[in-house]
PDB file of C-alpha atoms in Angstrom:
ATOM      1  CA  MET A  18      -1.414 -12.249   0.573  1.00 78.00           C
ATOM      2  CA  GLN A  19       0.367 -12.145  -2.933  1.00 85.00           C
ATOM      3  CA  LYS A  20       3.078  -9.646  -3.362  1.00 84.00           C
ATOM      4  CA  LEU A  21       2.167  -6.827  -5.465  1.00 90.00           C
ATOM      5  CA  THR A  22       4.110  -5.081  -8.158  1.00 91.00           C
ATOM      6  CA  ASN A  23       5.229  -1.364  -8.016  1.00 91.00           C
ATOM      7  CA  LYS A  24       2.313  -0.439 -10.399  1.00 93.00           C
ATOM      8  CA  GLU A  25      -0.341  -2.432  -8.620  1.00 95.00           C
ATOM      9  CA  GLU A  26       0.828  -0.990  -5.159  1.00 94.00           C
ATOM     10  CA  GLU A  27       0.320   2.491  -6.697  1.00 94.00           C
ATOM     11  CA  ILE A  28      -3.260   1.408  -7.707  1.00 96.00           C
ATOM     12  CA  MET A  29      -4.042   0.061  -4.431  1.00 97.00           C
ATOM     13  CA  GLN A  30      -2.889   3.455  -2.656  1.00 96.00           C
ATOM     14  CA  ILE A  31      -5.357   5.177  -5.035  1.00 97.00           C
ATOM     15  CA  LEU A  32      -8.283   2.883  -4.088  1.00 97.00           C
ATOM     16  CA  TRP A  33      -7.377   3.173  -0.516  1.00 97.00           C
ATOM     17  CA  LYS A  34      -7.640   6.885  -0.950  1.00 97.00           C
ATOM     18  CA  LEU A  35     -10.779   6.965  -2.955  1.00 97.00           C
ATOM     19  CA  LYS A  36     -12.444   4.104  -1.019  1.00 97.00           C
ATOM     20  CA  LYS A  37     -14.482   2.873  -4.318  1.00 96.00           C
ATOM     21  CA  ALA A  38     -13.535   3.991  -7.951  1.00 97.00           C
ATOM     22  CA  PHE A  39     -14.241   3.248 -11.534  1.00 97.00           C
ATOM     23  CA  VAL A  40     -11.340   2.559 -13.884  1.00 97.00           C
ATOM     24  CA  LYS A  41     -11.659   6.211 -15.223  1.00 96.00           C
ATOM     25  CA  ASP A  42     -11.732   7.412 -11.738  1.00 97.00           C
ATOM     26  CA  ILE A  43      -8.457   5.883 -11.079  1.00 97.00           C
ATOM     27  CA  LEU A  44      -6.847   6.880 -13.938  1.00 96.00           C
ATOM     28  CA  GLU A  45      -7.723  10.452 -13.394  1.00 95.00           C
ATOM     29  CA  GLU A  46      -5.486  10.024  -9.961  1.00 95.00           C
ATOM     30  CA  ILE A  47      -2.421   9.000 -11.600  1.00 94.00           C
ATOM     31  CA  THR A  48      -0.072  12.137 -12.239  1.00 88.00           C
ATOM     32  CA  GLU A  49       3.050  10.296 -13.861  1.00 88.00           C
ATOM     33  CA  ASP A  50       3.376   7.603 -16.559  1.00 88.00           C
ATOM     34  CA  LYS A  51      -0.452   7.228 -17.289  1.00 91.00           C
ATOM     35  CA  PRO A  52      -1.074   3.686 -18.758  1.00 93.00           C
ATOM     36  CA  HIS A  53      -3.719   3.386 -21.182  1.00 95.00           C
ATOM     37  CA  TYR A  54      -7.248   2.488 -19.916  1.00 95.00           C
ATOM     38  CA  ASN A  55      -7.211  -1.016 -21.156  1.00 96.00           C
ATOM     39  CA  THR A  56      -3.667  -1.588 -19.524  1.00 96.00           C
ATOM     40  CA  LEU A  57      -4.962  -0.042 -16.148  1.00 97.00           C
ATOM     41  CA  SER A  58      -8.252  -2.015 -16.501  1.00 96.00           C
ATOM     42  CA  THR A  59      -6.120  -5.297 -16.741  1.00 96.00           C
ATOM     43  CA  ILE A  60      -3.958  -3.946 -13.506  1.00 96.00           C
ATOM     44  CA  VAL A  61      -7.118  -3.628 -11.539  1.00 97.00           C
ATOM     45  CA  ARG A  62      -8.420  -7.224 -12.749  1.00 96.00           C
ATOM     46  CA  ASN A  63      -5.172  -8.574 -11.603  1.00 96.00           C
ATOM     47  CA  LEU A  64      -5.746  -7.084  -8.345  1.00 97.00           C
ATOM     48  CA  GLU A  65      -9.048  -8.735  -8.110  1.00 96.00           C
ATOM     49  CA  GLU A  66      -7.573 -12.127  -9.001  1.00 96.00           C
ATOM     50  CA  LYS A  67      -4.875 -11.644  -6.172  1.00 96.00           C
ATOM     51  CA  GLY A  68      -7.743 -10.973  -3.738  1.00 95.00           C
ATOM     52  CA  TYR A  69      -6.929  -7.137  -3.170  1.00 97.00           C
ATOM     53  CA  VAL A  70     -10.163  -5.640  -4.699  1.00 97.00           C
ATOM     54  CA  THR A  71     -13.684  -6.844  -5.564  1.00 97.00           C
ATOM     55  CA  TYR A  72     -16.264  -4.852  -7.417  1.00 97.00           C
ATOM     56  CA  LYS A  73     -20.179  -4.030  -7.818  1.00 96.00           C
ATOM     57  CA  ALA A  74     -21.075  -4.251 -11.671  1.00 96.00           C
ATOM     58  CA  TYR A  75     -23.185  -1.513 -13.092  1.00 95.00           C
ATOM     59  CA  GLY A  76     -24.119  -3.216 -16.599  1.00 93.00           C
ATOM     60  CA  LYS A  77     -20.923  -3.507 -18.293  1.00 91.00           C
ATOM     61  CA  THR A  78     -18.913  -1.473 -15.915  1.00 93.00           C
ATOM     62  CA  HIS A  79     -17.513  -2.007 -12.598  1.00 96.00           C
ATOM     63  CA  GLN A  80     -16.843   0.224  -9.429  1.00 97.00           C
ATOM     64  CA  TYR A  81     -13.979  -1.580  -7.708  1.00 97.00           C
ATOM     65  CA  PHE A  82     -13.027  -1.244  -3.976  1.00 97.00           C
ATOM     66  CA  PRO A  83     -10.442  -2.688  -1.774  1.00 97.00           C
ATOM     67  CA  ILE A  84     -11.030  -5.915   0.488  1.00 97.00           C
ATOM     68  CA  VAL A  85      -7.553  -5.746   1.961  1.00 95.00           C
ATOM     69  CA  SER A  86      -7.024  -2.880   4.177  1.00 95.00           C
ATOM     70  CA  ILE A  87      -3.787  -0.395   4.099  1.00 94.00           C
ATOM     71  CA  GLU A  88      -3.249  -1.623   7.736  1.00 94.00           C
ATOM     72  CA  GLU A  89      -3.463  -5.279   6.909  1.00 93.00           C
ATOM     73  CA  TYR A  90      -1.104  -4.712   3.901  1.00 92.00           C
ATOM     74  CA  ARG A  91       1.364  -2.350   5.853  1.00 90.00           C
ATOM     75  CA  LYS A  92       1.541  -5.255   8.650  1.00 89.00           C
ATOM     76  CA  LYS A  93       2.419  -7.722   5.870  1.00 86.00           C
ATOM     77  CA  PHE A  94       4.901  -5.681   3.939  1.00 86.00           C
ATOM     78  CA  MET A  95       6.741  -4.094   6.895  1.00 88.00           C
ATOM     79  CA  ASN A  96       7.306  -7.645   8.607  1.00 87.00           C
ATOM     80  CA  THR A  97       8.509  -8.941   5.222  1.00 86.00           C
ATOM     81  CA  ALA A  98      10.766  -6.179   4.770  1.00 87.00           C
ATOM     82  CA  ILE A  99      12.097  -6.248   8.344  1.00 91.00           C
ATOM     83  CA  GLU A 100      12.625  -9.999   7.924  1.00 91.00           C
ATOM     84  CA  ASN A 101      14.202  -9.632   4.673  1.00 91.00           C
ATOM     85  CA  TYR A 102      16.394  -6.385   5.127  1.00 92.00           C
ATOM     86  CA  PHE A 103      17.032  -6.218   8.894  1.00 92.00           C
ATOM     87  CA  ASN A 104      17.023  -9.773  10.017  1.00 92.00           C
ATOM     88  CA  SER A 105      13.936  -9.424  11.793  1.00 91.00           C
ATOM     89  CA  SER A 106      15.750  -6.797  14.179  1.00 92.00           C
ATOM     90  CA  TYR A 107      13.763  -3.697  14.676  1.00 89.00           C
ATOM     91  CA  LYS A 108      16.627  -2.177  16.469  1.00 89.00           C
ATOM     92  CA  SER A 109      18.567  -2.800  13.273  1.00 91.00           C
ATOM     93  CA  LEU A 110      15.894  -0.797  11.491  1.00 90.00           C
ATOM     94  CA  VAL A 111      15.483   2.159  13.929  1.00 89.00           C
ATOM     95  CA  SER A 112      19.474   2.275  13.541  1.00 90.00           C
ATOM     96  CA  PHE A 113      19.471   2.492   9.749  1.00 91.00           C
ATOM     97  CA  PHE A 114      17.013   5.217   9.841  1.00 89.00           C
ATOM     98  CA  ALA A 115      19.055   7.019  12.657  1.00 88.00           C
ATOM     99  CA  GLU A 116      22.421   6.593  10.622  1.00 90.00           C
ATOM    100  CA  GLU A 117      20.409   7.688   7.425  1.00 89.00           C
ATOM    101  CA  GLU A 118      19.441  10.795   9.446  1.00 88.00           C
ATOM    102  CA  LYS A 119      15.914  10.136   8.612  1.00 89.00           C
ATOM    103  CA  ILE A 120      14.916  10.041  12.409  1.00 88.00           C
ATOM    104  CA  SER A 121      15.705  12.745  15.079  1.00 89.00           C
ATOM    105  CA  ALA A 122      16.759  12.222  18.592  1.00 88.00           C
ATOM    106  CA  ASP A 123      13.299  13.946  19.436  1.00 91.00           C
ATOM    107  CA  ASP A 124      11.430  11.301  17.395  1.00 90.00           C
ATOM    108  CA  LEU A 125      13.500   8.617  19.336  1.00 90.00           C
ATOM    109  CA  ARG A 126      12.226  10.250  22.458  1.00 91.00           C
ATOM    110  CA  GLU A 127       8.596  10.258  21.462  1.00 92.00           C
ATOM    111  CA  ILE A 128       8.977   6.570  20.459  1.00 89.00           C
ATOM    112  CA  LEU A 129      10.587   5.659  23.777  1.00 89.00           C
ATOM    113  CA  ALA A 130       7.693   7.462  25.596  1.00 91.00           C
ATOM    114  CA  ILE A 131       5.080   5.275  23.555  1.00 91.00           C
ATOM    115  CA  ILE A 132       6.978   2.244  24.615  1.00 89.00           C
ATOM    116  CA  GLU A 133       7.306   3.369  28.376  1.00 89.00           C
ATOM    117  CA  LYS A 134       3.526   4.208  28.125  1.00 88.00           C
ATOM    118  CA  LYS A 135       2.728   0.630  27.218  1.00 82.00           C
ATOM    119  CA  LYS A 136       4.471  -1.110  30.049  1.00 72.00           C
TER     120      LYS A 136
END
């Protein structure tokens, strides 16, 4: 699975949300820094070349849909991020969020309950 650029990831988020879309549909969903239609079309074709989307042709126009699920991408992205930024340590990851005050003690208790439940 090839790494996506920030813009490609933004487009994939839209496709995962819409399930299937024409380029014009994707363009309508972009709220900031709207690319030109042709630029967006090129980005979507790059996603196709990378194996993230495919399409159904309707004459000269194409309706695109994801073939990599958000779950598959999330798993790959998270594993890579944890390896690269936390030395493959989930403890370091959770500690980072606790120190940044992005996770509460209640959240941690809920996580512990989930872990205990799986035992």
